Short mmCIF file of C-alpha atoms and ligand atoms in Angstrom, two decimals:
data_model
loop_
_atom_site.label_atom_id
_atom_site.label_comp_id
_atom_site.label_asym_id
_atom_site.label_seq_id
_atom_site.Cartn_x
_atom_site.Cartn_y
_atom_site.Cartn_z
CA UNK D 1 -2.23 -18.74 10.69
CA UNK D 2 -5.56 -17.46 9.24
CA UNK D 3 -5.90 -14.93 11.01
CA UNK D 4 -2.45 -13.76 10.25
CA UNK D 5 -3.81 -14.33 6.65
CA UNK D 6 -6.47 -12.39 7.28
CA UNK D 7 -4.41 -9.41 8.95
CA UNK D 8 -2.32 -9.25 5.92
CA UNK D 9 -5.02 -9.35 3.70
CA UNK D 10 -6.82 -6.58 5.49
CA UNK D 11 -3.41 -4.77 5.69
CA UNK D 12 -2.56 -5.20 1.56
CA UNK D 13 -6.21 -4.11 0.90
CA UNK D 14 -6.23 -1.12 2.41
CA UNK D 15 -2.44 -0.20 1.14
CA UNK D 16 -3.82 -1.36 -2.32
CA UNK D 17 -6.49 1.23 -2.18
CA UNK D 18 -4.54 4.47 -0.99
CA UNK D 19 -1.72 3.80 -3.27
CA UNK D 20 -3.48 2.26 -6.24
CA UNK D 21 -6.99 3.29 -6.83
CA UNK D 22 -6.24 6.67 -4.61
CA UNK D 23 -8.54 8.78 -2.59
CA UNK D 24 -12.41 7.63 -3.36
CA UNK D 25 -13.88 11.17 -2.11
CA UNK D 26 -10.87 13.42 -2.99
CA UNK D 27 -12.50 16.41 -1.60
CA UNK D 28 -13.09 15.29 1.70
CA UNK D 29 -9.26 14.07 1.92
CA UNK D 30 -7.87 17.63 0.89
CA UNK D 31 -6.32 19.66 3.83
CA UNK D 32 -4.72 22.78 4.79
CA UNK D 33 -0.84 23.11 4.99
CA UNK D 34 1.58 25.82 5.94
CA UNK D 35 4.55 25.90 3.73
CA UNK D 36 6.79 29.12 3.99
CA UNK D 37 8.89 27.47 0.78
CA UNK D 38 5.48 26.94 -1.04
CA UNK D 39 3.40 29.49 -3.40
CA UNK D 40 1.84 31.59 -0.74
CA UNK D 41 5.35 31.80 1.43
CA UNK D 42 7.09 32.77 -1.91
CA UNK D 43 4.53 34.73 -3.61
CA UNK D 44 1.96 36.31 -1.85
CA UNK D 45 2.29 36.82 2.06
CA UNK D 46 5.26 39.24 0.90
CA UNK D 47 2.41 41.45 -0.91
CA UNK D 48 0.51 41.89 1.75
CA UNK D 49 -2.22 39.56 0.95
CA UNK D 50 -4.27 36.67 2.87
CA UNK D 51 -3.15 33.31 0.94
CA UNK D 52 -3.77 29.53 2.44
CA UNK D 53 -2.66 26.85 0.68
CA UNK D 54 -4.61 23.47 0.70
CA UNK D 55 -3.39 19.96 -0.53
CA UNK D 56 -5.65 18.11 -2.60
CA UNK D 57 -5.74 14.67 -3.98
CA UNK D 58 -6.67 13.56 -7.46
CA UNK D 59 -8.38 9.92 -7.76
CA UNK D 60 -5.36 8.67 -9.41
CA UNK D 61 -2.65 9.52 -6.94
CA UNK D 62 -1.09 13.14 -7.34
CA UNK D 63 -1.31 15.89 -4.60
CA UNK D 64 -1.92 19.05 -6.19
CA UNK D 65 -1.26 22.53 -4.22
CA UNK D 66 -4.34 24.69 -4.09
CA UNK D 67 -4.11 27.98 -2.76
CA UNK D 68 -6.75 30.64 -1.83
CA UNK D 69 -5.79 34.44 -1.70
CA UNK D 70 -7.33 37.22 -0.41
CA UNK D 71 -7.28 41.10 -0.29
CA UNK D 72 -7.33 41.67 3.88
CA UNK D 73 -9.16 45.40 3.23
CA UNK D 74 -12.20 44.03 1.11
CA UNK D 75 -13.44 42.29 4.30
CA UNK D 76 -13.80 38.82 5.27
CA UNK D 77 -17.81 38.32 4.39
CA UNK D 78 -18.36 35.20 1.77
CA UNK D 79 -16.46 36.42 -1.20
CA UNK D 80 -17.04 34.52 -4.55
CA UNK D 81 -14.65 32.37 -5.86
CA UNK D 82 -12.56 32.65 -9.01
CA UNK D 83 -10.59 29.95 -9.77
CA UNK D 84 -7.14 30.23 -12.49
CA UNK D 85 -5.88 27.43 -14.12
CA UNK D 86 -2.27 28.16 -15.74
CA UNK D 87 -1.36 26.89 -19.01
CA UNK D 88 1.49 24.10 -20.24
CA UNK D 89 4.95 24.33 -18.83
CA UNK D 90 3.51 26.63 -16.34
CA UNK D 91 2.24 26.37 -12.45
CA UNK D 92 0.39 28.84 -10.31
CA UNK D 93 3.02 30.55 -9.67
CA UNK D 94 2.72 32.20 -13.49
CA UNK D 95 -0.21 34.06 -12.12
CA UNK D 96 2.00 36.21 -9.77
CA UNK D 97 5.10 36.91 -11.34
CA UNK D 98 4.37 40.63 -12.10
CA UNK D 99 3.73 43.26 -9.99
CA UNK D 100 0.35 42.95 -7.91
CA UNK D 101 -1.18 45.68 -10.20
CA UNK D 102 -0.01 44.18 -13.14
CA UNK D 103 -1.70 41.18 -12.26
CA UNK D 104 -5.23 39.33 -12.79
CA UNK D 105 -4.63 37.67 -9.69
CA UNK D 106 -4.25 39.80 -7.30
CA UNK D 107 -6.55 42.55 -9.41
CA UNK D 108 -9.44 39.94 -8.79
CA UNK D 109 -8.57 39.60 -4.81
CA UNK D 110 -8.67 43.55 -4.41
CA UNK D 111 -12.06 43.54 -6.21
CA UNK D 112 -13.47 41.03 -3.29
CA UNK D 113 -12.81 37.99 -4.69
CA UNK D 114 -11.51 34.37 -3.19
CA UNK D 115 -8.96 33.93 -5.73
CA UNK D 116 -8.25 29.95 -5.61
CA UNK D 117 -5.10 29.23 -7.54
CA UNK D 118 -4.74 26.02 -9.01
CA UNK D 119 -0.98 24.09 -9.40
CA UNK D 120 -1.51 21.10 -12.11
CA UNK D 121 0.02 17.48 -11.28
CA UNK D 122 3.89 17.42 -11.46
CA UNK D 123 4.48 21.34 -10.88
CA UNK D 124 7.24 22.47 -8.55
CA UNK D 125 4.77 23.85 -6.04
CA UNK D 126 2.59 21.02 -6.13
CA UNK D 127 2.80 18.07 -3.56
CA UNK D 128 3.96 14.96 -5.96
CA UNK D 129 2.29 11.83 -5.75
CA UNK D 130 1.65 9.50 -3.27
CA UNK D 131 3.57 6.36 -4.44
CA UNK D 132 5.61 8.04 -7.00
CA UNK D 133 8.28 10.65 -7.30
CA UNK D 134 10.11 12.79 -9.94
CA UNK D 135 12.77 10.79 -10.85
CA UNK D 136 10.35 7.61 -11.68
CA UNK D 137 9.21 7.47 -15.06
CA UNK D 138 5.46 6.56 -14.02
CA UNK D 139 5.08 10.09 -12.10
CA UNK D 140 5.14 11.71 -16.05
CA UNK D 141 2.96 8.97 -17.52
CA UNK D 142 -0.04 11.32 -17.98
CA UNK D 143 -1.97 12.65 -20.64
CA UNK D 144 -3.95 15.88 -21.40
CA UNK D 145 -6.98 14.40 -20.91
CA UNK D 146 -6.18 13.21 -17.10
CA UNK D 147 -5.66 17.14 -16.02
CA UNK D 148 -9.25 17.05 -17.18
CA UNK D 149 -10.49 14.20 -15.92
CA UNK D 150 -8.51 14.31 -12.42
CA UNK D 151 -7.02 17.55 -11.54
CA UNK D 152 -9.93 20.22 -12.72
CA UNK D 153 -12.58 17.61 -11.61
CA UNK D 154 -10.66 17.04 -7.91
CA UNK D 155 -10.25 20.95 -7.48
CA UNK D 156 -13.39 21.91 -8.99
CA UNK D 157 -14.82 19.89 -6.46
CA UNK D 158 -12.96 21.02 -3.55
CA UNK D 159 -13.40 24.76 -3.96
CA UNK D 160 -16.79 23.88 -4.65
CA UNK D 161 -16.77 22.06 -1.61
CA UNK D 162 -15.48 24.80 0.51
CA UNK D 163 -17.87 27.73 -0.71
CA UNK D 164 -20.65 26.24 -1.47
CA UNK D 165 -20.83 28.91 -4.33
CA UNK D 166 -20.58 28.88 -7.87
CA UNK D 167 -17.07 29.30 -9.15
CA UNK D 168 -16.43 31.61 -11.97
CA UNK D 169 -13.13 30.16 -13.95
CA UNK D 170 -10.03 31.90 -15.97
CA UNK D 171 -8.00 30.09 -17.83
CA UNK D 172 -4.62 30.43 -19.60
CA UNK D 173 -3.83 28.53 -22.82
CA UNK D 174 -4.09 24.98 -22.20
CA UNK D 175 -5.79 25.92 -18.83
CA UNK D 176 -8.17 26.92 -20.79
CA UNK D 177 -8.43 23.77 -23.47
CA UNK D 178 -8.54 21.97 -20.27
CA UNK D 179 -11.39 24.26 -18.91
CA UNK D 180 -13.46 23.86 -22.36
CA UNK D 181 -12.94 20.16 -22.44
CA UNK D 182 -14.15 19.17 -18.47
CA UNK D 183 -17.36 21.45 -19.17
CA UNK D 184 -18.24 18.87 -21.44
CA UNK D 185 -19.32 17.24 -18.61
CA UNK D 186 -22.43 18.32 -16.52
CA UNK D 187 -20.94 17.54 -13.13
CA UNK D 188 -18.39 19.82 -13.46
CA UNK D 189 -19.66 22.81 -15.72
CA UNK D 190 -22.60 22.92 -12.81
CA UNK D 191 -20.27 24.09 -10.69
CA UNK D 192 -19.35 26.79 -12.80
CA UNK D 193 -20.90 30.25 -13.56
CA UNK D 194 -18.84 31.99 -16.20
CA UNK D 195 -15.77 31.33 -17.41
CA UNK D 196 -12.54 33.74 -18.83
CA UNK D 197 -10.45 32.49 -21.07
CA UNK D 198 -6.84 33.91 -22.22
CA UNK D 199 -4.77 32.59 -25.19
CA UNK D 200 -7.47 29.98 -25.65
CA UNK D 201 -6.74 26.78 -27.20
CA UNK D 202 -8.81 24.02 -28.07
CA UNK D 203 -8.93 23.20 -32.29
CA UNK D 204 -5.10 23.94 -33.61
CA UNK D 205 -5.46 23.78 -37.32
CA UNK D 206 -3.94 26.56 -38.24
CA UNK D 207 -1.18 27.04 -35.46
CA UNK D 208 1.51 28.70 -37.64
CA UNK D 209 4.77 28.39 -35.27
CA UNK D 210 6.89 26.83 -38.09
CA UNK D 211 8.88 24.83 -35.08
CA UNK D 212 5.45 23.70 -33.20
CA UNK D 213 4.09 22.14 -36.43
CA UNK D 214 7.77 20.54 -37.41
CA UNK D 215 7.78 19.58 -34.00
CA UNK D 216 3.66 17.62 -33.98
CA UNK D 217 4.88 16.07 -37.17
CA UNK D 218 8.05 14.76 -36.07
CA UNK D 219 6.26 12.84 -33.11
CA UNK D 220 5.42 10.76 -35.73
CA UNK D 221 8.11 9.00 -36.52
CA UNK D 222 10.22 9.38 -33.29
CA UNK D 223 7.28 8.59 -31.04
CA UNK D 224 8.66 5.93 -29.18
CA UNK D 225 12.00 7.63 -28.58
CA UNK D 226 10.50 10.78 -27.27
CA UNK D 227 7.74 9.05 -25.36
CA UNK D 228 11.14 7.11 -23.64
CA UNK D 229 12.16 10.35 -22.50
CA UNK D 230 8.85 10.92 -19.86
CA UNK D 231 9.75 14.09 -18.59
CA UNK D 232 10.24 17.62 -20.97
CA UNK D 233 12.27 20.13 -19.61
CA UNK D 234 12.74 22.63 -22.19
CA UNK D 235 16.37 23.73 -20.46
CA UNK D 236 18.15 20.44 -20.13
CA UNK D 237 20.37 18.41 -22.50
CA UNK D 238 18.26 16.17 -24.49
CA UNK D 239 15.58 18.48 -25.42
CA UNK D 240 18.05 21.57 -26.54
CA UNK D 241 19.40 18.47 -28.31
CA UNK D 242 15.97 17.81 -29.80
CA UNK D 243 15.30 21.30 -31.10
CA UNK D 244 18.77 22.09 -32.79
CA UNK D 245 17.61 18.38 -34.36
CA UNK D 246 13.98 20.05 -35.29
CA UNK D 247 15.99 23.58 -36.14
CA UNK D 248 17.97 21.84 -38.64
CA UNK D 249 15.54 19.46 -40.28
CA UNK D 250 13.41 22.71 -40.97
CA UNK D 251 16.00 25.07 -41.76
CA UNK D 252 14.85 27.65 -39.54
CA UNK D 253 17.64 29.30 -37.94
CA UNK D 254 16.70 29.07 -34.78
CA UNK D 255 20.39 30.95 -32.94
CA UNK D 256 19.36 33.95 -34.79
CA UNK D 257 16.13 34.13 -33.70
CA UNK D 258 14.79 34.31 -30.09
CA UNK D 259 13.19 30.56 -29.89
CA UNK D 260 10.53 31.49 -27.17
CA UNK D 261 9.32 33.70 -30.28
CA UNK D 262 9.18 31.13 -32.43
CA UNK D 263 7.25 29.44 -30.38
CA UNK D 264 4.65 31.86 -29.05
CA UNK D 265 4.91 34.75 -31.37
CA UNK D 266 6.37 37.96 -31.24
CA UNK D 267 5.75 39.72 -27.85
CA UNK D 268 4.16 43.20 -27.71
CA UNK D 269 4.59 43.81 -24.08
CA UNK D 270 6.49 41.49 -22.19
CA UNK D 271 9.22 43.18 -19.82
CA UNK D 272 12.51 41.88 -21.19
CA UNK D 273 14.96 43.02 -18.19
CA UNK D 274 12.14 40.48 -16.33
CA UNK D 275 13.20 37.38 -18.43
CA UNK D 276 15.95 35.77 -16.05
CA UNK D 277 13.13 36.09 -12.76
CA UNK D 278 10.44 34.58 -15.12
CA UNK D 279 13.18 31.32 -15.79
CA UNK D 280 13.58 31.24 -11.97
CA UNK D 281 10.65 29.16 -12.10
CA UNK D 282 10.64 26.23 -14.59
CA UNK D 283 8.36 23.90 -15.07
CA UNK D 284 8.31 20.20 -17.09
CA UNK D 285 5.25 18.42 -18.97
CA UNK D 286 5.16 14.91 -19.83
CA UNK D 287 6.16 14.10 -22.88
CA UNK D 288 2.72 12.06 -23.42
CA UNK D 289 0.69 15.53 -22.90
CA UNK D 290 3.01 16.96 -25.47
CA UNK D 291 1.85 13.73 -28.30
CA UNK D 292 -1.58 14.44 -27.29
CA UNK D 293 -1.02 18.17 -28.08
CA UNK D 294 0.71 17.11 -31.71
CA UNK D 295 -2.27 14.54 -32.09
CA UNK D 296 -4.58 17.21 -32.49
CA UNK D 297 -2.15 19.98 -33.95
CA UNK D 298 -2.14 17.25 -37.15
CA UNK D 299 -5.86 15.70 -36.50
CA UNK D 300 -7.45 19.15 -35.80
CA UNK D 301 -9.52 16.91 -33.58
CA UNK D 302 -10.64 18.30 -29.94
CA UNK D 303 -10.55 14.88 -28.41
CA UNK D 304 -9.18 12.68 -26.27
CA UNK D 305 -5.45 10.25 -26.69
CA UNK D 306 -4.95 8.29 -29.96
CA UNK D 307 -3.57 5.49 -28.74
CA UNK D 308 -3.96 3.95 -32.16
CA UNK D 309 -6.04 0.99 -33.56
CA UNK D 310 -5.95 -1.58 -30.55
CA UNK D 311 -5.15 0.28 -28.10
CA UNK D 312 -8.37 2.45 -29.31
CA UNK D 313 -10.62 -0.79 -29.08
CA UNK D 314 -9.18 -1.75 -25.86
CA UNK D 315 -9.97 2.02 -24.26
CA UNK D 316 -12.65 3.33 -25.73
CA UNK D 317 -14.33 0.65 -27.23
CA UNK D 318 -14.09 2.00 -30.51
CA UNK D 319 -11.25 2.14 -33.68
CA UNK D 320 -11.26 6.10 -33.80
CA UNK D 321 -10.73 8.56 -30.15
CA UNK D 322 -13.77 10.43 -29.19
CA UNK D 323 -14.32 13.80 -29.56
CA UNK D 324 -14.72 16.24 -26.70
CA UNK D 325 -18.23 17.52 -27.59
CA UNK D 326 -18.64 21.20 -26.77
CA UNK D 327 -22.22 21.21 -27.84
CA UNK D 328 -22.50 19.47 -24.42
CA UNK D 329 -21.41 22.75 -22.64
CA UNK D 330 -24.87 24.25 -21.22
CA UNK D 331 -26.21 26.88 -22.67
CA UNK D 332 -26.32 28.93 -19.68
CA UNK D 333 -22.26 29.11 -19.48
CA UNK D 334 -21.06 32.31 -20.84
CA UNK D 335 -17.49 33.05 -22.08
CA UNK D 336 -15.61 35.69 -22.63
CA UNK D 337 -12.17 35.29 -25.05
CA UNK D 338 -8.97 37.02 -24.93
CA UNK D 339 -6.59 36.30 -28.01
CA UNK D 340 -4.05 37.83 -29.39
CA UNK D 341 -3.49 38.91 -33.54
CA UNK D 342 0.19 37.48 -33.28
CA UNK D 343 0.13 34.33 -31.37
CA UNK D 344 0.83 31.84 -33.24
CA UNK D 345 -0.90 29.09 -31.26
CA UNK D 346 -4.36 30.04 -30.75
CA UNK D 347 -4.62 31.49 -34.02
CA UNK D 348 -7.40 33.95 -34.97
CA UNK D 349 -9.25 31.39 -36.83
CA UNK D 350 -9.09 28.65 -34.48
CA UNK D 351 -10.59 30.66 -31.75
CA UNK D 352 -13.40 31.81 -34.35
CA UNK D 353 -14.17 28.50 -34.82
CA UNK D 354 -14.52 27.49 -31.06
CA UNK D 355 -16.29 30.68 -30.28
CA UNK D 356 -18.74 29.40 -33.26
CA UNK D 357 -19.17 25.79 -31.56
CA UNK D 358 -19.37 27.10 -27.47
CA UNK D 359 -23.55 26.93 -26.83
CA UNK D 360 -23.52 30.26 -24.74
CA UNK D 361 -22.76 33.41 -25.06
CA UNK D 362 -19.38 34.28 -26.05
CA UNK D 363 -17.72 37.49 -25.49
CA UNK D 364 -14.28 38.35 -27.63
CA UNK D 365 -11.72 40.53 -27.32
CA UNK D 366 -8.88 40.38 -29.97
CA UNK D 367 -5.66 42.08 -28.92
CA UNK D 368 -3.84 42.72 -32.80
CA UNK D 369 -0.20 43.25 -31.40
CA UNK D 370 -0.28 40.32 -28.56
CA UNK D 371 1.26 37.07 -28.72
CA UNK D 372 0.34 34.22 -26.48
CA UNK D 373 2.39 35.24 -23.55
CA UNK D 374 1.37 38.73 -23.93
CA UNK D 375 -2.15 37.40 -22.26
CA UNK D 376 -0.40 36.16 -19.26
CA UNK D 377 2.73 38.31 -18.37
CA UNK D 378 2.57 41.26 -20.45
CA UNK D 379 2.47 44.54 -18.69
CA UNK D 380 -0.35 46.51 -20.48
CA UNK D 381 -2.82 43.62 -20.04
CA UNK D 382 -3.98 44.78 -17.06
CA UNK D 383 -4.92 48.11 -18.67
CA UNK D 384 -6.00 46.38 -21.88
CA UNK D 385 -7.44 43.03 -21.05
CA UNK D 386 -7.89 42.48 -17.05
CA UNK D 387 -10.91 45.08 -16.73
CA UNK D 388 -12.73 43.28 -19.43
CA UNK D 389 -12.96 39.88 -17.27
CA UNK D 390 -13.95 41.68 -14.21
CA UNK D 391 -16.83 43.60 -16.05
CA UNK D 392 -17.44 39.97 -17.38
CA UNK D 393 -17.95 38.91 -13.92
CA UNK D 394 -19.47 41.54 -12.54
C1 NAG L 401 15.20 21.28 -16.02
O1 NAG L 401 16.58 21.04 -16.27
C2 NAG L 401 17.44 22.07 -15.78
C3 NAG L 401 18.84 21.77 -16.27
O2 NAG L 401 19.19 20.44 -16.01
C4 NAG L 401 17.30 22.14 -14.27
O3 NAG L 401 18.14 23.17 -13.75
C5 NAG L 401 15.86 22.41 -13.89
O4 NAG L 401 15.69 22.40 -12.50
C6 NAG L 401 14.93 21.38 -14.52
N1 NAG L 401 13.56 21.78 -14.29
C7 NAG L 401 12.65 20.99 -13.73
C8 NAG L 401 11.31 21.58 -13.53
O5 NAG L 401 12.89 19.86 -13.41
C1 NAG L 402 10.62 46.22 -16.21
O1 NAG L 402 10.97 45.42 -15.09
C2 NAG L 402 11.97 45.98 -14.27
C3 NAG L 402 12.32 44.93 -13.21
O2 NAG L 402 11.15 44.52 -12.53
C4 NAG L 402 11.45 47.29 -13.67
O3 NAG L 402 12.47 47.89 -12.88
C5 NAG L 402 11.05 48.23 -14.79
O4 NAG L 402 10.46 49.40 -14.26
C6 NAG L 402 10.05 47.53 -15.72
N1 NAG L 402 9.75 48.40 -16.87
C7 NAG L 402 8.49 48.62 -17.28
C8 NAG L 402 8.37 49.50 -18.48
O5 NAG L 402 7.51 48.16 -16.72
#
């Protein structure tokens, strides 16, 4: 009988571990996979390109999708690594939507690089997680600050891992708040040598998208029914339900107006006859990343989850969140900024003020007619803005 007990015990320990506390060396875990259906069967093989996709666990359960492409006429020798995080609502599929010369992806792998794509927990290309799936509420019970505390640390770490090199880093919107917040940390901004940012985000006091701001303030008051809902998906029921709520209360008149606009700005360059392809590929957020984004849309904070009074105490140790503390950032790490004069998210004077607090260097470039899409999918950036990061790197 004790040694039964014993069995079992052994048996629920290790179960305990893998599904509760997750991998304890992620990187070594991670592993190649061939997936026709996944990013590299859907995106890239098709163009031509070298692309292997890897699986790699965070410490707290998901399996992200990792993918590394290559040009096959620049050679095989050790190529640096450039790694692109997407931005919110997005996965790494954003990256290759547009035509291979329209796009910093693939621009990057035909100038020699490794171009390591990274797919954020809960994305449609992405692997789940290992004891829960989609439809269970606790698979969307994540926060901003866990994309920077598990998934840019765990692939960080693995394409680390596999070059050996030091990774140079774009990043797209809240890719790129996520970027600026884990270099805050010495483990990981060691790993990194410069770093690209598009549409970056980290302070949002002055976003001015009229339904953005309604919609931070009204998270408020309907906190607990929104944070009930776990999953956003823009396109079903309940949240087109929710905006016509937020249109009305605000008086915009949002079925006159294209709402992506409203949200991101007037685009410049975006191909319109491209719009039904882009939608092809949908992705949900949590609902609890989207408080932590209103949190600091109406604290102007960069820090981490509010979870209010005693819950503060009980996390932190303390009555007030702490701040992510870009003075942190060594002052070797160099930047280069991309922003746009009509997006309405990273405003102008937001990204002043970050490019005032960053330690390094700090390269800008403001495009005046862009909006915050324009950065990522419109068609003239790779005339206007693409040449600029690869002279950054170079
Ligand atoms: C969002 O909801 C729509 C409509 O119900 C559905 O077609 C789509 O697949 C969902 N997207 C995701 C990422 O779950
Ligand atoms: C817009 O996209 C469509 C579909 O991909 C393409 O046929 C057309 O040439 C594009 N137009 C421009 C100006 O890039």
């Amino acid at each position: 009988m004790a040694e039964l007990c014993n069995k079992l015990f052994l048996f629920l320990s290790v179960w305990l571990t893998l599904c509760w506390i997750g991998c304890v060396d992620c990187v070594e875990e991670a592993h190649s996979v061939v997936n026709a259906h996944g990013i590299c069967g859907t995106f890239v093989w098709n163009r031509g390109y070298d692309c292997t996709e890897f699986i790699v666990p965070t410490k707290d359960g998901f399996l992200l999708a990792v993918q590394k492409m290559s040009n096959r006429a620049s050679g095989t020798s050790r190529k640096e690594p450039v790694f692109l995080h997407h931005g919110l609502m997005e996965g790494g599929q954003s990256w290759l939507l547009n035509e291979p010369k329209e796009s910093v992806a693939f621009m990057l792998a035909d100038s020699g690089y490794d171009v390591w794509i990274a797919n954020g927990r809960t994305t449609t290309f992405s692997y789940g997680h290992i004891t829960y799936n989609r439809a269970q509420k606790e698979f969307w019970d994540w926060k901003w600050d866990d994309l920077v505390e598990y998934d840019i640390s765990s692939m960080l770490h693995f394409v680390n891992y596999m070059t050996g090199q030091p990774i140079y880093y774009v990043g797209y919107s809240q890719g790129a708040m996520s970027g600026f917040a884990a270099f805050t940390d010495n483990q990981i901004s060691s790993l990194v040598k410069k770093a690209a940012m598009l549409s970056p985000v980290a302070y949002l006091n002055h976003v001015s998208s009229p339904l953005v701001t309604a919609a931070a303030w009204l998270f408020v008051d309907k906190v607990d029914i929104l944070l009930d809902m776990y999953e956003f998906n823009l396109s079903s029921a309940s949240e087109t339900q929710l905006l016509q709520t937020i249109c009305e209360n605000t008086q915009i008149h949002c079925q006159d107006l294209d709402l992506l606009a409203l949200i991101t700005g007037p685009s410049c360059c975006i191909n319109k006859s491209r719009n039904a392809y882009y939608s092809k590929y949908p992705e949900s957020t949590s609902t609890k990343n989207l408080a932590q984004l209103a949190q600091l849309l109406r604290s102007g904070r960069f820090g981490k989850y509010d979870y209010e009074l005693t819950g503060n105490l009980l996390h932190y140790g303390r009555t007030f969140p702490p701040s992510y503390d870009l003075s942190a950032i060594p002052k070797s790490l160099s930047f280069f900024l991309a922003h746009g004069g009509n997006d309405p998210l990273a405003d102008s004077e937001d990204v002043t003020q970050l490019a005032e607090k960053l330690p390094g260097k700090v390269k800008m470039l403001l495009m005046p007619n862009y909006n915050h899409g324009d950065m990522m999918l419109g068609t003239s950036a790779h005339t206007d803005v693409y040449p600029h990061i690869l002279k950054f790197f170079h």
